[in-house]
CSV table of C-alpha atoms and ligand atoms in Angstrom, one decimal:
chain,number,residue,atom,x,y,z
Y,1175,MET,CA,-52.1,-216.8,-176.3
Y,1176,THR,CA,-53.3,-213.3,-175.4
Y,1177,THR,CA,-56.1,-212.5,-172.9
Y,1178,PRO,CA,-59.3,-214.4,-173.7
Y,1179,SER,CA,-61.9,-212.3,-175.4
Y,1180,PRO,CA,-65.3,-213.9,-175.0
Y,1181,GLU,CA,-67.8,-212.7,-177.5
Y,1182,THR,CA,-70.9,-214.1,-176.1
Y,1183,GLU,CA,-70.4,-216.3,-173.1
Y,1184,ASN,CA,-73.7,-216.7,-171.5
Y,1185,GLU,CA,-74.0,-218.3,-168.2
Y,1186,GLN,CA,-77.2,-217.1,-166.7
Y,1187,ALA,CA,-78.7,-219.9,-164.8
Y,1188,ASN,CA,-80.1,-219.9,-161.3
Y,1189,GLU,CA,-77.9,-221.4,-158.7
Y,1190,LEU,CA,-79.0,-224.9,-159.7
Y,1191,ASP,CA,-79.8,-224.8,-163.4
Y,1192,SER,CA,-77.7,-225.3,-166.5
Y,1193,ALA,CA,-77.6,-222.9,-169.4
Y,1194,LEU,CA,-79.9,-225.2,-171.3
Y,1195,VAL,CA,-82.5,-225.4,-168.5
Y,1196,THR,CA,-82.5,-221.6,-168.2
Y,1197,ALA,CA,-82.7,-221.1,-172.0
Y,1198,ARG,CA,-85.7,-223.4,-172.2
Y,1199,ARG,CA,-87.4,-221.7,-169.3
Y,1200,GLN,CA,-86.8,-218.3,-170.8
Y,1201,LEU,CA,-88.4,-219.5,-174.0
Y,1202,GLU,CA,-91.5,-220.8,-172.2
Y,1203,ARG,CA,-91.8,-217.6,-170.3
Y,1204,ALA,CA,-91.6,-215.5,-173.5
Y,1205,ALA,CA,-94.1,-217.8,-175.2
Y,1206,THR,CA,-96.8,-216.8,-172.6
Y,1207,HIS,CA,-96.6,-213.2,-173.9
Y,1208,VAL,CA,-96.5,-213.9,-177.6
Y,1209,ASP,CA,-99.3,-215.3,-179.8
Y,1210,VAL,CA,-97.1,-218.1,-181.2
Y,1211,ASP,CA,-97.9,-221.5,-182.6
Y,1212,PRO,CA,-97.0,-224.1,-179.9
Y,1213,GLY,CA,-95.3,-226.2,-182.6
Y,1214,VAL,CA,-92.8,-223.4,-183.2
Y,1215,VAL,CA,-92.1,-223.2,-179.5
Y,1216,GLU,CA,-91.6,-227.0,-179.4
Y,1217,ARG,CA,-89.2,-226.8,-182.3
Y,1218,LEU,CA,-87.2,-224.0,-180.6
Y,1219,LYS,CA,-86.7,-226.2,-177.5
Y,1220,HIS,CA,-84.4,-228.4,-179.5
Y,1221,PRO,CA,-81.2,-227.6,-181.4
Y,1222,THR,CA,-81.0,-228.4,-185.1
Y,1223,ARG,CA,-77.9,-230.4,-184.5
Y,1224,VAL,CA,-75.0,-230.9,-182.1
Y,1225,GLN,CA,-71.8,-232.2,-183.6
Y,1226,GLN,CA,-69.2,-233.9,-181.5
Y,1227,VAL,CA,-65.7,-234.3,-182.8
Y,1228,SER,CA,-62.4,-235.8,-181.6
Y,1229,VAL,CA,-59.5,-233.5,-181.9
Y,1230,PRO,CA,-56.1,-235.3,-181.7
Y,1231,LEU,CA,-53.1,-233.2,-180.7
Y,1232,GLU,CA,-49.4,-234.0,-180.8
Y,1233,ARG,CA,-48.0,-232.5,-177.6
Y,1234,GLU,CA,-44.6,-230.9,-177.3
Y,1235,ASP,CA,-43.1,-234.2,-175.9
Y,1236,GLY,CA,-44.3,-236.1,-179.0
Y,1237,SER,CA,-47.2,-237.9,-177.2
Y,1238,VAL,CA,-50.7,-237.7,-178.6
Y,1239,GLU,CA,-53.7,-236.6,-176.7
Y,1240,VAL,CA,-57.3,-236.6,-178.0
Y,1241,PHE,CA,-59.6,-233.8,-177.0
Y,1242,THR,CA,-63.4,-233.6,-177.5
Y,1243,GLY,CA,-64.9,-230.7,-179.5
Y,1244,TYR,CA,-68.5,-229.6,-180.0
Y,1245,ARG,CA,-70.5,-227.3,-182.2
Y,1246,ALA,CA,-74.2,-226.8,-181.3
Y,1247,GLN,CA,-76.4,-225.3,-184.0
Y,1248,HIS,CA,-79.7,-224.2,-182.5
Y,1249,ASP,CA,-81.7,-222.5,-185.1
Y,1250,ASP,CA,-81.0,-220.9,-188.5
Y,1251,VAL,CA,-84.4,-219.8,-189.7
Y,1252,ARG,CA,-83.2,-216.2,-189.9
Y,1253,GLY,CA,-79.7,-216.8,-191.2
Y,1254,PRO,CA,-76.4,-218.7,-190.6
Y,1255,TYR,CA,-75.7,-219.9,-187.1
Y,1256,LYS,CA,-73.5,-217.5,-185.1
Y,1257,GLY,CA,-71.7,-217.8,-181.8
Y,1258,GLY,CA,-68.4,-218.3,-180.0
Y,1259,LEU,CA,-65.9,-221.2,-179.7
Y,1260,ARG,CA,-64.6,-221.6,-176.2
Y,1261,TYR,CA,-61.7,-223.5,-174.9
Y,1262,HIS,CA,-62.5,-224.5,-171.3
Y,1263,PRO,CA,-62.4,-227.7,-169.3
Y,1264,GLU,CA,-66.1,-227.7,-168.7
Y,1265,VAL,CA,-67.2,-227.4,-172.3
Y,1266,SER,CA,-69.9,-230.0,-173.0
Y,1267,ALA,CA,-72.6,-230.7,-175.5
Y,1268,GLU,CA,-75.3,-229.6,-173.1
Y,1269,GLU,CA,-73.6,-226.3,-172.2
Y,1270,CYS,CA,-73.0,-225.5,-175.9
Y,1271,THR,CA,-76.7,-226.3,-176.7
Y,1272,GLY,CA,-77.9,-223.9,-174.0
Y,1273,LEU,CA,-75.5,-221.2,-175.0
Y,1274,SER,CA,-76.4,-221.6,-178.7
Y,1275,MET,CA,-80.1,-221.0,-177.8
Y,1276,TRP,CA,-79.1,-217.8,-176.0
Y,1277,MET,CA,-77.3,-216.7,-179.2
Y,1278,THR,CA,-80.5,-217.3,-181.2
Y,1279,TRP,CA,-82.4,-214.8,-178.9
Y,1280,LYS,CA,-79.5,-212.3,-178.9
Y,1281,CYS,CA,-79.2,-212.2,-182.7
Y,1282,ALA,CA,-83.0,-211.9,-183.1
Y,1283,VAL,CA,-83.4,-209.1,-180.6
Y,1284,MET,CA,-80.7,-207.2,-182.5
Y,1285,ASP,CA,-82.5,-208.1,-185.8
Y,1286,LEU,CA,-79.3,-209.6,-187.2
Y,1287,PRO,CA,-79.7,-212.1,-190.0
Y,1288,PHE,CA,-78.2,-214.9,-187.9
Y,1289,GLY,CA,-79.3,-217.8,-185.8
Y,1290,GLY,CA,-77.6,-219.2,-182.7
Y,1291,GLY,CA,-74.5,-221.5,-182.5
Y,1292,LYS,CA,-71.9,-222.2,-179.9
Y,1293,GLY,CA,-69.0,-224.6,-179.6
Y,1294,GLY,CA,-65.7,-225.4,-178.2
Y,1295,ILE,CA,-63.2,-227.9,-176.9
Y,1296,ALA,CA,-63.1,-229.4,-173.5
Y,1297,VAL,CA,-59.5,-228.3,-172.7
Y,1298,ASP,CA,-57.7,-226.0,-170.3
Y,1299,PRO,CA,-56.1,-223.5,-172.6
Y,1300,LYS,CA,-53.5,-222.6,-170.0
Y,1301,SER,CA,-52.2,-226.1,-170.2
Y,1302,LEU,CA,-51.3,-225.6,-173.9
Y,1303,THR,CA,-48.3,-223.9,-175.5
Y,1304,VAL,CA,-48.9,-221.4,-178.3
Y,1305,ASP,CA,-47.9,-224.0,-180.9
Y,1306,GLU,CA,-50.2,-226.6,-179.3
Y,1307,THR,CA,-53.1,-224.2,-179.4
Y,1308,GLU,CA,-52.4,-223.5,-183.0
Y,1309,ARG,CA,-52.3,-227.2,-183.9
Y,1310,LEU,CA,-55.4,-227.9,-181.9
Y,1311,THR,CA,-57.3,-225.0,-183.5
Y,1312,ARG,CA,-56.3,-226.0,-187.1
Y,1313,ARG,CA,-57.4,-229.6,-186.5
Y,1314,PHE,CA,-60.6,-228.5,-184.9
Y,1315,ALA,CA,-61.3,-226.3,-188.0
Y,1316,GLU,CA,-60.8,-229.3,-190.2
Y,1317,GLU,CA,-63.1,-231.5,-188.1
Y,1318,LEU,CA,-65.8,-228.8,-188.3
Y,1319,ARG,CA,-65.2,-227.9,-191.9
Y,1320,ASP,CA,-68.4,-229.3,-193.3
Y,1321,ALA,CA,-70.5,-227.7,-190.6
Y,1322,VAL,CA,-69.2,-224.1,-190.8
Y,1323,GLY,CA,-68.8,-221.5,-193.5
Y,1324,PRO,CA,-69.9,-217.9,-194.2
Y,1325,THR,CA,-73.4,-219.0,-195.2
Y,1326,LYS,CA,-73.7,-221.9,-192.8
Y,1327,ASP,CA,-72.2,-221.2,-189.4
Y,1328,VAL,CA,-69.8,-218.4,-188.4
Y,1329,PRO,CA,-67.8,-218.9,-185.1
Y,1330,ALA,CA,-66.2,-216.2,-183.1
Y,1331,PRO,CA,-63.9,-215.9,-180.0
Y,1332,ASP,CA,-65.3,-216.8,-176.6
Y,1333,MET,CA,-63.8,-217.8,-173.3
Y,1334,GLY,CA,-60.2,-219.0,-173.8
Y,1335,THR,CA,-60.0,-218.1,-177.5
Y,1336,ASP,CA,-59.1,-214.8,-179.1
Y,1337,ALA,CA,-58.4,-213.0,-182.4
Y,1338,GLN,CA,-55.3,-215.1,-183.0
Y,1339,THR,CA,-57.3,-218.3,-182.6
Y,1340,MET,CA,-59.8,-217.0,-185.2
Y,1341,ALA,CA,-56.9,-216.2,-187.5
Y,1342,TRP,CA,-55.7,-219.8,-187.3
Y,1343,PHE,CA,-59.2,-221.2,-187.8
Y,1344,MET,CA,-59.8,-219.0,-190.8
Y,1345,ASP,CA,-56.4,-219.9,-192.3
Y,1346,ALA,CA,-56.9,-223.7,-191.8
Y,1347,TYR,CA,-60.4,-223.5,-193.3
Y,1348,SER,CA,-59.2,-221.4,-196.3
Y,1349,MET,CA,-56.2,-223.6,-197.0
Y,1350,GLN,CA,-58.5,-226.7,-197.3
Y,1351,GLN,CA,-61.2,-224.9,-199.3
Y,1352,GLY,CA,-58.5,-223.6,-201.7
Y,1353,GLU,CA,-59.4,-219.9,-201.4
Y,1354,THR,CA,-59.2,-217.2,-198.8
Y,1355,ILE,CA,-62.6,-217.1,-197.0
Y,1356,PRO,CA,-62.4,-214.5,-194.2
Y,1357,GLY,CA,-66.2,-214.6,-193.5
Y,1358,VAL,CA,-65.9,-218.1,-192.0
Y,1359,VAL,CA,-65.2,-216.6,-188.6
Y,1360,THR,CA,-65.5,-213.1,-187.0
Y,1361,GLY,CA,-63.3,-211.5,-184.3
Y,1362,LYS,CA,-60.2,-211.7,-186.5
Y,1363,PRO,CA,-57.4,-209.2,-186.4
Y,1364,PRO,CA,-58.3,-206.3,-188.8
Y,1365,VAL,CA,-55.3,-207.1,-191.1
Y,1366,ILE,CA,-57.0,-210.3,-192.3
Y,1367,GLY,CA,-60.6,-209.0,-192.5
Y,1368,GLY,CA,-61.4,-208.3,-188.8
Y,1369,SER,CA,-63.5,-205.1,-188.1
Y,1370,TYR,CA,-62.3,-202.0,-186.3
Y,1371,GLY,CA,-64.2,-201.4,-183.2
Y,1372,ARG,CA,-65.2,-205.0,-182.5
Y,1373,GLU,CA,-63.1,-205.3,-179.3
Y,1374,GLU,CA,-64.8,-202.2,-177.8
Y,1375,ALA,CA,-68.2,-203.0,-179.1
Y,1376,PRO,CA,-69.8,-204.9,-176.1
Y,1377,GLY,CA,-68.7,-202.1,-173.8
Y,1378,ARG,CA,-69.9,-199.5,-176.2
Y,1379,SER,CA,-73.3,-201.1,-176.5
Y,1380,THR,CA,-73.5,-201.5,-172.7
Y,1381,ALA,CA,-72.8,-197.8,-172.3
Y,1382,ILE,CA,-75.5,-197.0,-175.0
Y,1383,ALA,CA,-78.0,-199.2,-173.1
Y,1384,ALA,CA,-77.2,-197.4,-169.8
Y,1385,ARG,CA,-77.5,-194.0,-171.4
Y,1386,GLU,CA,-80.9,-194.8,-172.9
Y,1387,GLY,CA,-82.0,-196.3,-169.6
Y,1388,ILE,CA,-81.0,-193.1,-167.8
Y,1389,ARG,CA,-83.0,-191.1,-170.4
Y,1390,TYR,CA,-86.0,-193.4,-170.2
Y,1391,TYR,CA,-86.2,-193.0,-166.4
Y,1392,ASP,CA,-86.1,-189.2,-166.8
Y,1393,ARG,CA,-82.6,-188.5,-165.5
Y,1394,GLU,CA,-79.8,-186.3,-166.6
Y,1395,ILE,CA,-76.7,-188.3,-167.5
Y,1396,SER,CA,-74.6,-185.4,-166.0
Y,1397,GLU,CA,-76.3,-186.0,-162.7
Y,1398,THR,CA,-76.0,-189.8,-162.7
Y,1399,THR,CA,-73.6,-191.9,-160.7
Y,1400,VAL,CA,-72.5,-195.3,-162.0
Y,1401,ALA,CA,-70.8,-198.3,-160.4
Y,1402,VAL,CA,-69.1,-200.8,-162.7
Y,1403,GLN,CA,-68.1,-204.3,-161.6
Y,1404,GLY,CA,-65.2,-205.6,-163.7
Y,1405,PHE,CA,-62.7,-203.4,-165.6
Y,1406,GLY,CA,-62.1,-205.6,-168.6
Y,1407,SER,CA,-63.1,-205.2,-172.2
Y,1408,VAL,CA,-66.7,-204.6,-171.3
Y,1409,GLY,CA,-66.4,-202.7,-168.0
Y,1410,ALA,CA,-63.6,-200.4,-168.9
Y,1411,ASN,CA,-65.0,-199.4,-172.3
Y,1412,ALA,CA,-68.5,-198.9,-170.8
Y,1413,ALA,CA,-67.1,-196.8,-167.9
Y,1414,ARG,CA,-64.9,-194.6,-170.1
Y,1415,LEU,CA,-67.7,-193.9,-172.6
Y,1416,LEU,CA,-70.2,-193.1,-169.9
Y,1417,GLU,CA,-67.8,-190.7,-168.2
Y,1418,GLU,CA,-67.2,-189.1,-171.6
Y,1419,TRP,CA,-70.9,-188.6,-172.0
Y,1420,GLY,CA,-71.1,-186.9,-168.6
Y,1421,ALA,CA,-71.8,-189.5,-166.0
Y,1422,THR,CA,-69.8,-189.8,-162.8
Y,1423,ILE,CA,-68.3,-193.2,-162.4
Y,1424,VAL,CA,-68.2,-193.6,-158.6
Y,1425,ALA,CA,-66.8,-197.2,-158.4
Y,1426,VAL,CA,-64.9,-199.7,-160.6
Y,1427,SER,CA,-63.4,-203.1,-159.7
Y,1428,ASP,CA,-61.3,-206.0,-160.8
Y,1429,VAL,CA,-61.2,-209.5,-159.4
Y,1430,ASN,CA,-59.4,-208.4,-156.2
Y,1431,GLY,CA,-61.7,-205.6,-155.2
Y,1432,ALA,CA,-63.1,-202.2,-156.0
Y,1433,VAL,CA,-62.2,-198.5,-155.7
Y,1434,TYR,CA,-64.9,-196.0,-154.7
Y,1435,ASP,CA,-64.8,-192.2,-155.0
Y,1436,PRO,CA,-68.1,-190.3,-154.6
Y,1437,ASP,CA,-66.5,-187.4,-156.6
Y,1438,GLY,CA,-65.8,-189.8,-159.5
Y,1439,VAL,CA,-63.0,-192.2,-160.2
Y,1440,ASP,CA,-60.6,-191.1,-163.0
Y,1441,VAL,CA,-61.3,-194.1,-165.2
Y,1442,ASP,CA,-58.9,-193.0,-167.9
Y,1443,ALA,CA,-56.1,-193.2,-165.4
Y,1444,ILE,CA,-56.6,-196.9,-164.8
Y,1445,PRO,CA,-55.5,-199.4,-167.4
Y,1446,SER,CA,-58.1,-201.9,-168.4
Y,1447,HIS,CA,-57.7,-205.7,-167.7
Y,1448,ASP,CA,-56.4,-206.2,-171.3
Y,1449,GLU,CA,-53.9,-203.3,-170.9
Y,1450,GLU,CA,-52.7,-204.4,-167.4
Y,1451,PRO,CA,-54.6,-207.1,-165.4
Y,1452,GLU,CA,-55.6,-206.1,-161.9
Y,1453,ALA,CA,-54.8,-202.5,-162.4
Y,1454,VAL,CA,-57.8,-201.3,-160.4
Y,1455,THR,CA,-56.4,-202.8,-157.2
Y,1456,SER,CA,-52.9,-201.4,-157.9
Y,1457,PHE,CA,-54.5,-198.0,-158.6
Y,1458,ALA,CA,-56.3,-198.3,-155.3
Y,1459,ASN,CA,-53.2,-199.2,-153.4
Y,1460,GLU,CA,-51.4,-196.1,-154.6
Y,1461,LEU,CA,-54.1,-193.8,-153.4
Y,1462,ASP,CA,-53.6,-191.4,-150.6
Y,1463,ASP,CA,-55.9,-192.5,-147.7
Y,1464,GLY,CA,-56.5,-188.8,-146.9
Y,1465,ASP,CA,-58.8,-188.1,-149.9
Y,1466,SER,CA,-62.3,-189.1,-150.7
Y,1467,VAL,CA,-61.4,-192.5,-152.2
Y,1468,ARG,CA,-62.2,-195.7,-150.4
Y,1469,ARG,CA,-61.4,-199.3,-151.2
Y,1470,LEU,CA,-64.4,-201.7,-151.3
Y,1471,SER,CA,-65.0,-205.4,-151.9
Y,1472,ASN,CA,-66.7,-206.6,-155.0
Y,1473,ALA,CA,-69.7,-207.5,-152.9
Y,1474,GLU,CA,-69.9,-204.0,-151.4
Y,1475,LEU,CA,-69.7,-202.5,-154.9
Y,1476,LEU,CA,-72.9,-204.4,-155.9
Y,1477,GLU,CA,-74.7,-202.8,-153.0
Y,1478,LEU,CA,-73.4,-199.2,-153.5
Y,1479,ASP,CA,-76.0,-196.4,-153.5
Y,1480,ALA,CA,-75.2,-195.4,-157.1
Y,1481,ASP,CA,-77.9,-194.6,-159.7
Y,1482,VAL,CA,-76.8,-197.2,-162.1
Y,1483,LEU,CA,-75.1,-200.5,-161.5
Y,1484,ILE,CA,-73.3,-202.3,-164.3
Y,1485,PRO,CA,-72.1,-205.8,-163.5
Y,1486,ALA,CA,-69.6,-206.4,-166.2
Y,1487,ALA,CA,-67.3,-209.1,-164.9
Y,1488,VAL,CA,-68.7,-212.6,-164.5
Y,1489,GLY,CA,-72.1,-214.4,-164.3
Y,1490,ASN,CA,-74.3,-215.0,-161.2
Y,1491,VAL,CA,-73.1,-212.1,-159.0
Y,1492,ILE,CA,-76.6,-210.8,-158.2
Y,1493,THR,CA,-78.3,-213.6,-156.4
Y,1494,ALA,CA,-81.2,-214.2,-154.1
Y,1495,ASP,CA,-78.7,-213.5,-151.2
Y,1496,ASN,CA,-77.9,-209.9,-152.2
Y,1497,ALA,CA,-80.7,-208.8,-154.6
Y,1498,ASP,CA,-82.5,-207.1,-151.7
Y,1499,ALA,CA,-79.4,-205.1,-150.9
Y,1500,VAL,CA,-78.8,-203.8,-154.4
Y,1501,ALA,CA,-79.3,-200.0,-153.9
Y,1502,ALA,CA,-79.0,-198.9,-157.6
Y,1503,ASP,CA,-82.1,-197.6,-159.4
Y,1504,ILE,CA,-81.2,-199.3,-162.7
Y,1505,VAL,CA,-79.1,-202.4,-163.4
Y,1506,VAL,CA,-77.5,-202.8,-166.8
Y,1507,GLU,CA,-76.1,-206.2,-167.6
Y,1508,GLY,CA,-72.7,-205.8,-169.2
Y,1509,ALA,CA,-71.6,-209.4,-168.3
Y,1510,ASN,CA,-73.5,-212.4,-169.5
Y,1511,GLY,CA,-76.0,-213.7,-167.0
Y,1512,PRO,CA,-74.9,-211.6,-163.9
Y,1513,THR,CA,-78.4,-211.8,-162.4
Y,1514,THR,CA,-79.8,-215.2,-161.4
Y,1515,PHE,CA,-83.4,-216.1,-162.0
Y,1516,ALA,CA,-84.3,-215.8,-158.3
Y,1517,ALA,CA,-82.6,-212.4,-158.1
Y,1518,ASP,CA,-84.4,-211.2,-161.2
Y,1519,THR,CA,-87.7,-211.9,-159.5
Y,1520,ILE,CA,-86.7,-210.0,-156.4
Y,1521,LEU,CA,-85.5,-207.0,-158.4
Y,1522,GLU,CA,-88.8,-207.1,-160.4
Y,1523,GLU,CA,-90.8,-207.1,-157.2
Y,1524,ARG,CA,-88.7,-204.2,-155.9
Y,1525,GLY,CA,-89.3,-202.2,-159.1
Y,1526,VAL,CA,-85.6,-202.1,-160.1
Y,1527,PRO,CA,-85.4,-202.3,-163.9
Y,1528,VAL,CA,-82.7,-204.7,-165.3
Y,1529,ILE,CA,-81.6,-204.0,-168.8
Y,1530,PRO,CA,-80.8,-207.6,-170.0
Y,1531,ASP,CA,-77.5,-208.8,-171.4
Y,1532,ILE,CA,-79.0,-210.0,-174.7
Y,1533,LEU,CA,-79.7,-206.3,-175.4
Y,1534,ALA,CA,-77.0,-204.4,-173.5
Y,1535,ASN,CA,-73.8,-206.3,-174.4
Y,1536,ALA,CA,-75.0,-207.3,-177.9
Y,1537,GLY,CA,-72.6,-204.8,-179.5
Y,1538,GLY,CA,-70.1,-207.7,-179.8
Y,1539,VAL,CA,-72.2,-209.9,-182.1
Y,1540,THR,CA,-73.5,-206.8,-183.9
Y,1541,VAL,CA,-70.0,-205.7,-184.9
Y,1542,SER,CA,-69.3,-209.3,-185.8
Y,1543,TYR,CA,-72.2,-209.0,-188.2
Y,1544,PHE,CA,-70.5,-205.8,-189.6
Y,1545,GLU,CA,-67.3,-207.8,-189.9
Y,1546,TRP,CA,-69.1,-210.6,-191.9
Y,1547,LEU,CA,-70.5,-207.9,-194.2
Y,1548,GLN,CA,-67.1,-206.4,-194.7
Y,1549,ASP,CA,-65.6,-209.8,-195.4
Y,1550,ILE,CA,-68.3,-210.7,-198.0
Y,1551,ASN,CA,-68.0,-207.4,-199.7
Y,1552,ARG,CA,-64.2,-207.2,-199.4
Y,1553,ARG,CA,-64.4,-203.7,-198.2
Y,1554,GLN,CA,-63.3,-202.5,-194.8
Y,1555,TRP,CA,-65.3,-199.9,-192.9
Y,1556,THR,CA,-63.8,-197.0,-190.9
Y,1557,LEU,CA,-64.0,-197.0,-187.1
Y,1558,GLU,CA,-66.4,-194.1,-187.4
Y,1559,ARG,CA,-68.7,-196.0,-189.6
Y,1560,VAL,CA,-68.7,-199.0,-187.4
Y,1561,ASN,CA,-69.5,-196.9,-184.3
Y,1562,GLU,CA,-72.3,-195.0,-186.2
Y,1563,GLU,CA,-73.9,-198.2,-187.4
Y,1564,LEU,CA,-73.6,-199.8,-184.0
Y,1565,GLU,CA,-75.3,-196.7,-182.4
Y,1566,GLU,CA,-78.1,-197.0,-185.0
Y,1567,HIS,CA,-78.6,-200.8,-184.4
Y,1568,MET,CA,-78.6,-200.3,-180.7
Y,1569,LEU,CA,-81.2,-197.5,-180.8
Y,1570,ASP,CA,-83.5,-199.5,-183.1
Y,1571,ALA,CA,-83.3,-202.6,-180.8
Y,1572,TRP,CA,-83.8,-200.4,-177.8
Y,1573,ASP,CA,-86.9,-198.8,-179.3
Y,1574,ASP,CA,-88.3,-202.3,-180.2
Y,1575,VAL,CA,-87.8,-203.5,-176.7
Y,1576,ARG,CA,-89.0,-200.3,-175.1
Y,1577,ALA,CA,-92.2,-200.5,-177.1
Y,1578,GLU,CA,-93.0,-203.9,-175.5
Y,1579,VAL,CA,-92.1,-202.5,-172.0
Y,1580,ASP,CA,-94.5,-199.6,-172.6
Y,1581,ALA,CA,-97.3,-201.5,-174.3
Y,1582,GLU,CA,-97.4,-204.7,-172.2
Y,1583,GLY,CA,-95.8,-203.6,-168.9
Y,1584,LEU,CA,-93.2,-206.3,-169.2
Y,1585,THR,CA,-89.8,-206.3,-167.6
Y,1586,TRP,CA,-87.0,-205.3,-169.9
Y,1587,ARG,CA,-85.8,-208.9,-170.0
Y,1588,ASP,CA,-89.2,-210.3,-170.8
Y,1589,ALA,CA,-89.7,-207.6,-173.4
Y,1590,ALA,CA,-86.3,-208.4,-175.1
Y,1591,TYR,CA,-87.3,-212.1,-175.3
Y,1592,VAL,CA,-90.7,-211.3,-176.6
Y,1593,VAL,CA,-89.1,-209.2,-179.4
Y,1594,ALA,CA,-86.7,-212.0,-180.2
Y,1595,LEU,CA,-89.3,-214.8,-180.1
Y,1596,SER,CA,-91.8,-212.9,-182.2
Y,1597,ARG,CA,-89.2,-212.4,-185.0
Y,1598,ILE,CA,-88.1,-216.1,-185.0
Y,1599,ALA,CA,-91.7,-217.3,-184.8
Y,1600,ASP,CA,-92.8,-215.1,-187.7
Y,1601,ALA,CA,-89.9,-216.4,-189.8
Y,1602,LYS,CA,-90.7,-220.0,-188.9
Y,1603,GLU,CA,-94.4,-219.6,-189.6
Y,1604,THR,CA,-93.7,-217.9,-192.9
Y,1605,ARG,CA,-91.3,-220.5,-194.1
Y,1606,GLY,CA,-93.4,-223.3,-192.8
Y,1607,LEU,CA,-92.4,-226.8,-191.7
Y,1608,TRP,CA,-90.8,-229.0,-194.4
Y,1609,PRO,CA,-91.9,-231.5,-195.6
F,1209,NAD,P1,-62.2,-209.5,-169.3
F,1209,NAD,O1,-61.5,-210.7,-169.0
F,1209,NAD,O2,-61.7,-208.5,-170.3
F,1209,NAD,O3,-62.4,-208.6,-167.9
F,1209,NAD,C1,-63.1,-209.2,-166.8
F,1209,NAD,C2,-62.9,-208.2,-165.6
F,1209,NAD,O4,-63.6,-208.7,-164.5
F,1209,NAD,C3,-61.5,-208.0,-165.1
F,1209,NAD,O5,-61.4,-206.7,-164.6
F,1209,NAD,C4,-61.4,-209.0,-164.0
F,1209,NAD,O6,-60.4,-208.6,-163.0
F,1209,NAD,C5,-62.8,-208.9,-163.4
F,1209,NAD,N1,-63.2,-210.1,-162.7
F,1209,NAD,C6,-62.9,-211.4,-163.0
F,1209,NAD,N2,-63.5,-212.2,-162.1
F,1209,NAD,C7,-64.2,-211.4,-161.2
F,1209,NAD,C8,-65.0,-211.7,-160.1
F,1209,NAD,N3,-65.2,-212.9,-159.7
F,1209,NAD,N4,-65.5,-210.6,-159.4
F,1209,NAD,C9,-65.3,-209.4,-159.8
F,1209,NAD,N5,-64.5,-209.1,-160.9
F,1209,NAD,C10,-64.0,-210.1,-161.6
F,1209,NAD,O7,-63.7,-209.9,-169.7
F,1209,NAD,P2,-64.7,-209.2,-170.6
F,1209,NAD,O8,-64.4,-209.5,-172.0
F,1209,NAD,O9,-64.8,-207.7,-170.2
F,1209,NAD,O10,-66.1,-209.9,-170.2
F,1209,NAD,C11,-66.8,-209.6,-169.1
F,1209,NAD,C12,-68.2,-210.2,-169.1
F,1209,NAD,O11,-68.8,-209.7,-170.3
F,1209,NAD,C13,-68.3,-211.7,-169.3
F,1209,NAD,O12,-69.4,-212.2,-168.7
F,1209,NAD,C14,-68.4,-211.9,-170.8
F,1209,NAD,O13,-69.0,-213.1,-171.1
F,1209,NAD,C15,-69.3,-210.8,-171.1
F,1209,NAD,N6,-69.2,-210.4,-172.5
F,1209,NAD,C16,-68.0,-210.2,-173.1
F,1209,NAD,C17,-68.0,-209.8,-174.5
F,1209,NAD,C18,-66.7,-209.6,-175.2
F,1209,NAD,O14,-66.7,-209.6,-176.4
F,1209,NAD,N7,-65.6,-209.2,-174.5
F,1209,NAD,C19,-69.2,-209.8,-175.2
F,1209,NAD,C20,-70.4,-210.0,-174.6
F,1209,NAD,C21,-70.4,-210.3,-173.2
């Protein structure tokens, strides 16, 4: 297996709550700002279905172990369910349900014709050989065969799964259906129908959200300093693009710590997590202590006096304990759920805008949508086209959310949920409740 490439892991919960509790609370909060039929809100609190399957695997020593897999399908009023498959020991029906709800909001805020899904297997992927992972994935695809499909439910990579996992899943599904059906999953390698630019897309959309935030708050990007936590797929791509667009990236980090240079860190000189794990710390270790560069902890990075802070590593890093110390003027959520509910309230009271994950890092699911279109049409897009269309989708979503911020004085997070809920509620009311 190569490095996990989560599409849409979403773990925002306060220190005590599960993803499901947080997802329901966010729905209720958004419902107070939207004129929506309470029956629709009630329906959205519950997933359409949550399937549980047993996935038997023959281990390398010939023994058989049975793992449990899930697929939660929250809502498909706007189109097929869409969301990742994760391989992680803590995967559960409840977690998948909560995360599938998050996917419903994310797809709706981006105006994609998808609803929310999420699934996975409760397994430690590091405990499996490559062959075992392949067998497990193929059997999982077979167990979910009736539930998924390009017009029903389209999985993608998530924690512990990657493009190769999606290739096996697509192959197993296609073999059983008797025809090649690339659109059953997204996040595949381009040679079998994957999209160019998908890997970089969440970082690119995060950079676009940061750039628009900088503009909205009347700043010049060339005079803006940015601190980025995490230098993986999301963090490194966002940092490199923002630097290209003129911002000064004053700090980046990996799991072991951060490097800080008020004159700007050369982000192109540091390999990303995918290219070389923990390269930020090795880069920092090679620096000459005489110059302007300093080493910091990840906690110190979050409190740096930079104009923009982009947490792009893991969830729950800005909490009630450090939200008062966040010195940035704008926070852009590259990671899923980096800000806890309590921290969000503190930042709101302090007037620090937080551009939420469901908007900022939604480039991943947006380019998954482009991949699905390419698969259905059997026509691959160039990287230039993918990036142009992503830019367009991001700006449209940004404008829709900004309109709510301006008109209603909402936080960016509440505004994003209001846009999403309004679209879903409109579709539900228009279609009606059958029978
Ligand atoms: P990644 O594995 O490529 O990189 C993660 C980076 O964070 C690495 O530099 C790692 O060293 C660092 N890191 C890990 N644990 C840390 C910790 N405790 N403190 C500080 N740094 C730490 O991951 P990624 O794909 O860039 O994903 C990052 C976040 O973005 C996750 O929350 C993920 O769910 C979210 N996300 C990813 C995608 C995607 O498609 N890659 C899409 C949407 C959201």
